[in-house]
PDB file of C-alpha atoms and ligand atoms in Angstrom:
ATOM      1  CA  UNK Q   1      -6.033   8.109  -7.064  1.00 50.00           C
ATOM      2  CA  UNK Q   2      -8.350   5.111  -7.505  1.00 53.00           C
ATOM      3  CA  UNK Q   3     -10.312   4.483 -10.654  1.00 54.00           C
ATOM      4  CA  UNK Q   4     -11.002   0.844 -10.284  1.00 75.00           C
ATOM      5  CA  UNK Q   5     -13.379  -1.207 -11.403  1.00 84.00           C
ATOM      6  CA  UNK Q   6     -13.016  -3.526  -8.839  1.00 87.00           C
ATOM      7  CA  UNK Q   7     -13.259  -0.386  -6.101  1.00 86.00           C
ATOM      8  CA  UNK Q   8     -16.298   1.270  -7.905  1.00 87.00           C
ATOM      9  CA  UNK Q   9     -18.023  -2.687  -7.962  1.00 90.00           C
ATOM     10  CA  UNK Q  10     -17.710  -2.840  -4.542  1.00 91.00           C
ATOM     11  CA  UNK Q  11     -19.515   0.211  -3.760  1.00 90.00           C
ATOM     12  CA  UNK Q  12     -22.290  -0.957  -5.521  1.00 90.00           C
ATOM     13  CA  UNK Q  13     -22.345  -3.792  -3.357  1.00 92.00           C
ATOM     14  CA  UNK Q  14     -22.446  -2.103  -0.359  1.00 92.00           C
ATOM     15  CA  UNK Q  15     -24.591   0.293  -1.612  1.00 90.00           C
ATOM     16  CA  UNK Q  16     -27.396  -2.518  -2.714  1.00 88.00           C
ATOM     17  CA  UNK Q  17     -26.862  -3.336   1.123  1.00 88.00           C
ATOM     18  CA  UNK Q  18     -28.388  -0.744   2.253  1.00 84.00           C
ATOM     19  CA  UNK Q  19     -30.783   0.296  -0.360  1.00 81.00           C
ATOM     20  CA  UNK Q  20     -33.679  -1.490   1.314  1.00 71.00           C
ATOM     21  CA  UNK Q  21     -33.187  -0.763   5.088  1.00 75.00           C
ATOM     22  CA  UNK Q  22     -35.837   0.347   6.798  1.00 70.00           C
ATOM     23  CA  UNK Q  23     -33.508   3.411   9.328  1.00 70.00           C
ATOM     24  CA  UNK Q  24     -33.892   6.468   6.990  1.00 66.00           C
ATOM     25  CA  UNK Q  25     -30.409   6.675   6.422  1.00 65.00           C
ATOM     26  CA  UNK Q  26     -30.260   3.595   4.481  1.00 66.00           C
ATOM     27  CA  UNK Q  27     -31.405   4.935   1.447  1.00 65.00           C
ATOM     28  CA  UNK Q  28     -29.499   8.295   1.689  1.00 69.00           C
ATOM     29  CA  UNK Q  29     -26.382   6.020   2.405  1.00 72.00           C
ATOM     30  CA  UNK Q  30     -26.754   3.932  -0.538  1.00 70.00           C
ATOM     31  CA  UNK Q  31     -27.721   6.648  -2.192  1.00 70.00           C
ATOM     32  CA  UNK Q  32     -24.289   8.634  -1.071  1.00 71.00           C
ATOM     33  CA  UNK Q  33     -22.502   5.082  -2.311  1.00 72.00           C
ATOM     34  CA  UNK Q  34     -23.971   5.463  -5.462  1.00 67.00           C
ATOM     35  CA  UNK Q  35     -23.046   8.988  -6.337  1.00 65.00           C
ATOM     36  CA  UNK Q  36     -19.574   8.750  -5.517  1.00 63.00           C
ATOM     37  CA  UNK Q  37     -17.917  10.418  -8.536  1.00 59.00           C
ATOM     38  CA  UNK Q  38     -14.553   8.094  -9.881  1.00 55.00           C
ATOM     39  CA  UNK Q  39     -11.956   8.177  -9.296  1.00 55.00           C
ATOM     40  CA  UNK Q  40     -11.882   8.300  -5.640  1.00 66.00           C
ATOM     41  CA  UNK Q  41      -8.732   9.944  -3.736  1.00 60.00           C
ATOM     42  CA  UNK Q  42      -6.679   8.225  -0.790  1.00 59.00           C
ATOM     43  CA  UNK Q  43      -3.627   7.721   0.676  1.00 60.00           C
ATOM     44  CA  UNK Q  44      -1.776   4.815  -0.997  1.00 55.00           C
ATOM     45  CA  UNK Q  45      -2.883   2.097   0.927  1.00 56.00           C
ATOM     46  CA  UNK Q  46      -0.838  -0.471   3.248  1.00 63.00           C
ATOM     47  CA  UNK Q  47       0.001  -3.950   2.557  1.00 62.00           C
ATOM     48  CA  UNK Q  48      -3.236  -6.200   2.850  1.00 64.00           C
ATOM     49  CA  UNK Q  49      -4.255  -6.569   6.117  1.00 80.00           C
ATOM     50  CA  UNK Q  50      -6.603  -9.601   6.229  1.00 90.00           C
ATOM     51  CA  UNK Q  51      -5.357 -13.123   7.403  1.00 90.00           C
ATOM     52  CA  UNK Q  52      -5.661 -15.838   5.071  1.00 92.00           C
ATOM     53  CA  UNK Q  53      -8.497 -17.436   7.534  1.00 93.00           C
ATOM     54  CA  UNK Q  54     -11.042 -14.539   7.036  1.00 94.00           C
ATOM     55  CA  UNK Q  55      -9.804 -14.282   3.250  1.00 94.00           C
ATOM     56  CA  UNK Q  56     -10.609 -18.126   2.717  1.00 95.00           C
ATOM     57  CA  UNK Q  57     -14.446 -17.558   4.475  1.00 94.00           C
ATOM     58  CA  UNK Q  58     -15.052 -14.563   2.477  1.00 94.00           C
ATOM     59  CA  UNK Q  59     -14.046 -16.397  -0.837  1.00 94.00           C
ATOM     60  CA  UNK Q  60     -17.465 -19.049   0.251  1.00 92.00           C
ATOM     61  CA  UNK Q  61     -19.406 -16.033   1.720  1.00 90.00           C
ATOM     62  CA  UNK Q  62     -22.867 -15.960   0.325  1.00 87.00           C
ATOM     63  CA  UNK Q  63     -23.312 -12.299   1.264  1.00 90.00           C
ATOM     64  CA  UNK Q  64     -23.434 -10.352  -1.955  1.00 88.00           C
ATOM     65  CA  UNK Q  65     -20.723  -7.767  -0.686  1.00 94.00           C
ATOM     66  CA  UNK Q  66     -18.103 -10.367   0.623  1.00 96.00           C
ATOM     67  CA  UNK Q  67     -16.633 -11.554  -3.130  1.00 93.00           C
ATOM     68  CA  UNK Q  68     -16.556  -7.954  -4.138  1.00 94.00           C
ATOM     69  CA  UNK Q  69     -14.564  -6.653  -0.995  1.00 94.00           C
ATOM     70  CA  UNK Q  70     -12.272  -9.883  -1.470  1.00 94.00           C
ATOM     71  CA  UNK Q  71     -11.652  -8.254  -4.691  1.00 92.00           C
ATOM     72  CA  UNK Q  72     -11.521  -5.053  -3.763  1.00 91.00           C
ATOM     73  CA  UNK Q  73      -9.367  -5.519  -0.234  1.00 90.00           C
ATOM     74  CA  UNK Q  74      -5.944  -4.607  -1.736  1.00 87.00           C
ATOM     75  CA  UNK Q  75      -7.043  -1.024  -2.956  1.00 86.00           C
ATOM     76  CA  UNK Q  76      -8.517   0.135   0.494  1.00 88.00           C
ATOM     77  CA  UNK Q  77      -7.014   2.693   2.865  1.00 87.00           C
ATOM     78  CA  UNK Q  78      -6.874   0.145   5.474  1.00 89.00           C
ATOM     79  CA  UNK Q  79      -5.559   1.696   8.936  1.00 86.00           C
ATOM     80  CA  UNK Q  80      -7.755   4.886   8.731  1.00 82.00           C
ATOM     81  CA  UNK Q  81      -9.913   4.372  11.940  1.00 88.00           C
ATOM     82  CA  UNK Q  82     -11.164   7.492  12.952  1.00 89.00           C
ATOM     83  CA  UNK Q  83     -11.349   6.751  16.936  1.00 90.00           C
ATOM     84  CA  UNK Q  84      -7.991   5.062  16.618  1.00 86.00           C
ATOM     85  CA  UNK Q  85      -6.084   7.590  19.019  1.00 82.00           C
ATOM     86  CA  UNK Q  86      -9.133   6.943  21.742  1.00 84.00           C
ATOM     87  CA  UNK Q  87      -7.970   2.775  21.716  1.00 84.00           C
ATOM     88  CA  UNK Q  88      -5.254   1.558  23.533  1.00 86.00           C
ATOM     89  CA  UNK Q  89      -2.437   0.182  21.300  1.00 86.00           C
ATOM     90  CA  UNK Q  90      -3.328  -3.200  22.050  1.00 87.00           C
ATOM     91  CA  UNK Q  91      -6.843  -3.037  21.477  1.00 85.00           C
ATOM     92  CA  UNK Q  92      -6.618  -1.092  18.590  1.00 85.00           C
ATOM     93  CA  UNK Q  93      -4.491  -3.468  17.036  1.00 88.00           C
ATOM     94  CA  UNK Q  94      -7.481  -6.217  16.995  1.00 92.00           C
ATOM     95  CA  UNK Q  95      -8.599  -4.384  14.285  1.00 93.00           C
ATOM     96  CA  UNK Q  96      -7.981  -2.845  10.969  1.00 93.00           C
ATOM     97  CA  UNK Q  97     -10.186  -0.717   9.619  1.00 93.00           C
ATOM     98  CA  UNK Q  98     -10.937   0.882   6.153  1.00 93.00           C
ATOM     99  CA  UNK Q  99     -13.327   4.075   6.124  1.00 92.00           C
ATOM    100  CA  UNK Q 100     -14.573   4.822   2.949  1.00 91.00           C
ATOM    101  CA  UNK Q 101     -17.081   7.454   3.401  1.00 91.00           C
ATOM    102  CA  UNK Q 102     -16.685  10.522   6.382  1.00 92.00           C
ATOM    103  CA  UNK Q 103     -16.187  14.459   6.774  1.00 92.00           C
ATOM    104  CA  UNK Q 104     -12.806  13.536   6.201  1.00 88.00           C
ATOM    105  CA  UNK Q 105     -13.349  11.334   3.524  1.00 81.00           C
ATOM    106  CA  UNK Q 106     -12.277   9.911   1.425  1.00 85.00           C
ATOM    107  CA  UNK Q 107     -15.530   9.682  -0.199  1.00 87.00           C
ATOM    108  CA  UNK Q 108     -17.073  13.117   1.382  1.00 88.00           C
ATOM    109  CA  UNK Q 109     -20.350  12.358   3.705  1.00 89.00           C
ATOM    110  CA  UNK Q 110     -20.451  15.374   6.210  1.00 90.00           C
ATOM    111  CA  UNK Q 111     -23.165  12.989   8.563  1.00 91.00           C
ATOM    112  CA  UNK Q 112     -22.169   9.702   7.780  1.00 92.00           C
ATOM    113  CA  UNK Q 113     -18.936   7.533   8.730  1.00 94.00           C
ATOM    114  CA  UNK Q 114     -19.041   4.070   6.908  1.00 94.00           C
ATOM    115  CA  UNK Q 115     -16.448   1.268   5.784  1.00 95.00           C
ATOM    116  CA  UNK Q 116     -14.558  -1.870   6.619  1.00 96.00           C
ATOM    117  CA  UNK Q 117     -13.557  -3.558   9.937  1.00 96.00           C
ATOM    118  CA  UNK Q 118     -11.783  -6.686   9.952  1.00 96.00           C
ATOM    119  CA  UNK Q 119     -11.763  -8.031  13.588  1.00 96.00           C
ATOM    120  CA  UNK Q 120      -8.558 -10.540  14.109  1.00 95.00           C
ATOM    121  CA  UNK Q 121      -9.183 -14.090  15.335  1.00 96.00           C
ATOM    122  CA  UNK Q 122      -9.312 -15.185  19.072  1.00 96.00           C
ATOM    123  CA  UNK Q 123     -10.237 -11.498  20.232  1.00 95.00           C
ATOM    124  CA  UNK Q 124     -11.871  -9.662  22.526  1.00 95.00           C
ATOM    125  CA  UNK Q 125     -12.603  -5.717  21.710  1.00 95.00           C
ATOM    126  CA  UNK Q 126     -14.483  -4.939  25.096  1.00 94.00           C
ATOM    127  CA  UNK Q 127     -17.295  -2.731  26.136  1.00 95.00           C
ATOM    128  CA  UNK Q 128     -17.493   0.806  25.024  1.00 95.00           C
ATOM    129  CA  UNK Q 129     -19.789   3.324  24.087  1.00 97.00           C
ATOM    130  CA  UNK Q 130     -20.100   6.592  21.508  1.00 97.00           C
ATOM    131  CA  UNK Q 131     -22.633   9.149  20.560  1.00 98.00           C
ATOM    132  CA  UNK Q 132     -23.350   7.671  16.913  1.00 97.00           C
ATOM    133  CA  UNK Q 133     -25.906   5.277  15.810  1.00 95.00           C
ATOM    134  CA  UNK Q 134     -23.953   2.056  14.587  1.00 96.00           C
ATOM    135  CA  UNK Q 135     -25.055  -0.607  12.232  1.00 95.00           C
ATOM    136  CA  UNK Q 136     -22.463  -3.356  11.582  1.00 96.00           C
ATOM    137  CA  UNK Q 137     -23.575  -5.870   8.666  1.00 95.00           C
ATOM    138  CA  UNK Q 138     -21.152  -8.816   8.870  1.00 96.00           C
ATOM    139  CA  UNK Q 139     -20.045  -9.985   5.488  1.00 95.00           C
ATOM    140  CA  UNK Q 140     -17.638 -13.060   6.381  1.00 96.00           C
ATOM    141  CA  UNK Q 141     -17.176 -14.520  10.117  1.00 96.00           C
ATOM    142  CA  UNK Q 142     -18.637 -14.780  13.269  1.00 97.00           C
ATOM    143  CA  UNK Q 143     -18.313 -13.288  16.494  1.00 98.00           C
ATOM    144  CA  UNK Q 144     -19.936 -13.488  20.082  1.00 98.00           C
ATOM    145  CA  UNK Q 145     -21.239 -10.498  20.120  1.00 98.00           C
ATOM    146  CA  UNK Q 146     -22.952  -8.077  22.812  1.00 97.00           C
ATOM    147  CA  UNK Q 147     -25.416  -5.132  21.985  1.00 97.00           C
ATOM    148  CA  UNK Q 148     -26.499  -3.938  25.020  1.00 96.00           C
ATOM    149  CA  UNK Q 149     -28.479  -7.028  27.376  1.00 95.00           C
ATOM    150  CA  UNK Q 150     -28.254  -9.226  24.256  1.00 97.00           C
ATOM    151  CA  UNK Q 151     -25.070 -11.396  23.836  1.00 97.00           C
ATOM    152  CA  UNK Q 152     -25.100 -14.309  21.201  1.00 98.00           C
ATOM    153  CA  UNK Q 153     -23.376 -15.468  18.377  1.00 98.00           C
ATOM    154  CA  UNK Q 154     -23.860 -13.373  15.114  1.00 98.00           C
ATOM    155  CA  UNK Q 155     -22.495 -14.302  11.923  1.00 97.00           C
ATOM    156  CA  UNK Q 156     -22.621 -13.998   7.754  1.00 95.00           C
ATOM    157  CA  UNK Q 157     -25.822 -11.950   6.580  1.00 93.00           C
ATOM    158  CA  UNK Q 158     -26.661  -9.867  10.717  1.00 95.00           C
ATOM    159  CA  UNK Q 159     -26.992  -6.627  10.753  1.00 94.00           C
ATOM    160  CA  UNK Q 160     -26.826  -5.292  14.263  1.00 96.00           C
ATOM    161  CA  UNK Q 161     -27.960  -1.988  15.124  1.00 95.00           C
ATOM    162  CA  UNK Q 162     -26.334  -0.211  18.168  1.00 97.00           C
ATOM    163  CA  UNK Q 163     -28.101   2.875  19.425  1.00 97.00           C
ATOM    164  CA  UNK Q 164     -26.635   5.810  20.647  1.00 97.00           C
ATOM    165  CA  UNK Q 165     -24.789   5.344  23.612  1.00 97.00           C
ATOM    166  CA  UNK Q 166     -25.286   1.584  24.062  1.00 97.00           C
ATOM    167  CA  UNK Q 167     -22.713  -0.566  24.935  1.00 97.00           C
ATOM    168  CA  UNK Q 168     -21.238  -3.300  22.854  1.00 97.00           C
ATOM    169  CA  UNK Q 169     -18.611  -6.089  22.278  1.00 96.00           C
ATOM    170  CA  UNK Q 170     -16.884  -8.662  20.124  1.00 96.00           C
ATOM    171  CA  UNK Q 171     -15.847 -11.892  20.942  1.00 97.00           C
ATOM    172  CA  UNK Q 172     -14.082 -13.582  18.177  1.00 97.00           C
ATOM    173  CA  UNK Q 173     -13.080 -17.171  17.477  1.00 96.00           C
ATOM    174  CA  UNK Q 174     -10.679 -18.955  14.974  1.00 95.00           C
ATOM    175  CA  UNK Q 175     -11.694 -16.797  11.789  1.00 94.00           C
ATOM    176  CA  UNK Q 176     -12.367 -13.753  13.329  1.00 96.00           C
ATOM    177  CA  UNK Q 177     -14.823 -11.506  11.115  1.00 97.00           C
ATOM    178  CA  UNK Q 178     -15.241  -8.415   8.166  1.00 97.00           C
ATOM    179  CA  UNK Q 179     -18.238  -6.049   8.686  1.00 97.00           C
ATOM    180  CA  UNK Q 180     -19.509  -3.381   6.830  1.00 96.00           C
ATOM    181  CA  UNK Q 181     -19.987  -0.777   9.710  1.00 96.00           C
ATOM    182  CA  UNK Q 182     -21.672   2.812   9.807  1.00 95.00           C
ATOM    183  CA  UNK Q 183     -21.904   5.353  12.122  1.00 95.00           C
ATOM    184  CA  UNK Q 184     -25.126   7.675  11.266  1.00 93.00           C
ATOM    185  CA  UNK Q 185     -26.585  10.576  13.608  1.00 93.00           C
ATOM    186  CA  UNK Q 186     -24.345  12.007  15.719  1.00 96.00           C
ATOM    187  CA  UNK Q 187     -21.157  11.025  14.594  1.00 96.00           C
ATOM    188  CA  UNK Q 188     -18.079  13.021  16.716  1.00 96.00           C
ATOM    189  CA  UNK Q 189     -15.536  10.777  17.624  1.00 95.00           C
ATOM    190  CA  UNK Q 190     -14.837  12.683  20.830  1.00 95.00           C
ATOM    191  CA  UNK Q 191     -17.925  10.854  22.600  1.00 96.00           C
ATOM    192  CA  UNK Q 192     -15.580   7.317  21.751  1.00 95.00           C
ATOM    193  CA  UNK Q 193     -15.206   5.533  25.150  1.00 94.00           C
ATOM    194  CA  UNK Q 194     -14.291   2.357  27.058  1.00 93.00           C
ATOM    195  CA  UNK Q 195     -16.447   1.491  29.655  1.00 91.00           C
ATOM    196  CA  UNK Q 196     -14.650   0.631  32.866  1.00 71.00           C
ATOM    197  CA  UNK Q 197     -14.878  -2.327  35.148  1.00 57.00           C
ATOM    198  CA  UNK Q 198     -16.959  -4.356  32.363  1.00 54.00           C
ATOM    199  CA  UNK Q 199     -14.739  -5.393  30.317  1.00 46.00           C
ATOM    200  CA  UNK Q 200     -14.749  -9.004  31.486  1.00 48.00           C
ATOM    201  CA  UNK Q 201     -13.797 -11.630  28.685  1.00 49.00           C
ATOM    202  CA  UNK Q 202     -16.444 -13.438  27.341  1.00 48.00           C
ATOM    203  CA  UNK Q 203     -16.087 -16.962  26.624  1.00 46.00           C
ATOM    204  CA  UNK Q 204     -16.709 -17.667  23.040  1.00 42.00           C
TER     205      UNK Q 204
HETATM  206 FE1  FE2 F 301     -19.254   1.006  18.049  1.00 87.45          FE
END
């Protein structure tokens, strides 16, 4: 069981993220965030999985969530991806993720999947595709980053929306990146695929 200040601060944070978006389930995220009775229940968690690069950029992130997950990183059920078993080992190892709302929870949200990713340094997660709507706010780092025709560099502050069904991509450099990410709509994890013959590296 969690009852942490530090946990229950950086919900808020998150939450003020997406108070103010515009998609309809911004609010009723936030909203979700908000609500989120303490304490909240999860496995205990595993050692801390961020590098000291990405740890060192979110402690001079100006993003209003990046000082509270900094504080918050130790108490998160990091490695509880839910489209883990669809990656290959070596992709899926590029990145550590946290989820902190789902069906499964641990914060219940029967139409919402939301939480942490921390994408390792000099890494490329190719092309794939999945029913859900995605938006990925990234709260420390950068990456090179496709959505869709659209490839540049995002960084500190972008949210990126990802439609259903269109491809994406990260390209990371020396300090890889943490993003708050969400899946909204339809949210199955069955739909979770690689997209064959286009995952070409991108040069960062
Ligand atoms: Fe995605």
């Amino acid at each position: 069981m969690v009852q942490n200040d530090l946990f229950q601060e950086m919900l808020e944070a998150i939450s003020r993220v997406y108070e103010a978006e515009a998609d309809p389930q911004g609010p009723h995220t936030a909203k979700t965030l908000m609500v989120t009775p303490s304490p909240v229940s999860f496995d205990p968690v595993r050692p801390c999985c961020l590098a000291e690069g990405i740890r060192t950029v979110l402690a001079g992130s100006e993003h209003p969530a990046a000082r509270a997950a900094l504080k918050a990183h130790n108490l998160l059920p990091w490695g509880s991806n839910p489209v883990e078993r669809s990656t290959e080992k070596s992709i899926a190892a590029m990145i550590s993720v946290a989820t902190l709302l789902g069906p499964e929870g641990p914060i219940p949200a029967p139409d919402v999947r939301l939480g942490l990713v921390y994408m390792r340094p000099e890494s490329y997660y190719p092309l794939h595709i999945h029913d859900a709507d995605e938006t990925y706010v990234i709260i420390a780092g950068q990456a090179l980053w496709t959505a869709g025709d659209d490839t540049r560099m995002r960084g500190e502050g972008d949210m990126i929306h990802h439609p259903s069904l269109m491809p994406h991509a990260f390209c990371t450099g020396s300090e890889g990146f943490l993003a708050i990410w969400r899946w909204s709509g339809d949210i199955n994890t069955h739909s979770y695929a690689f997209i064959e013959g286009q995952a070409t590296q991108l040069q960062a």
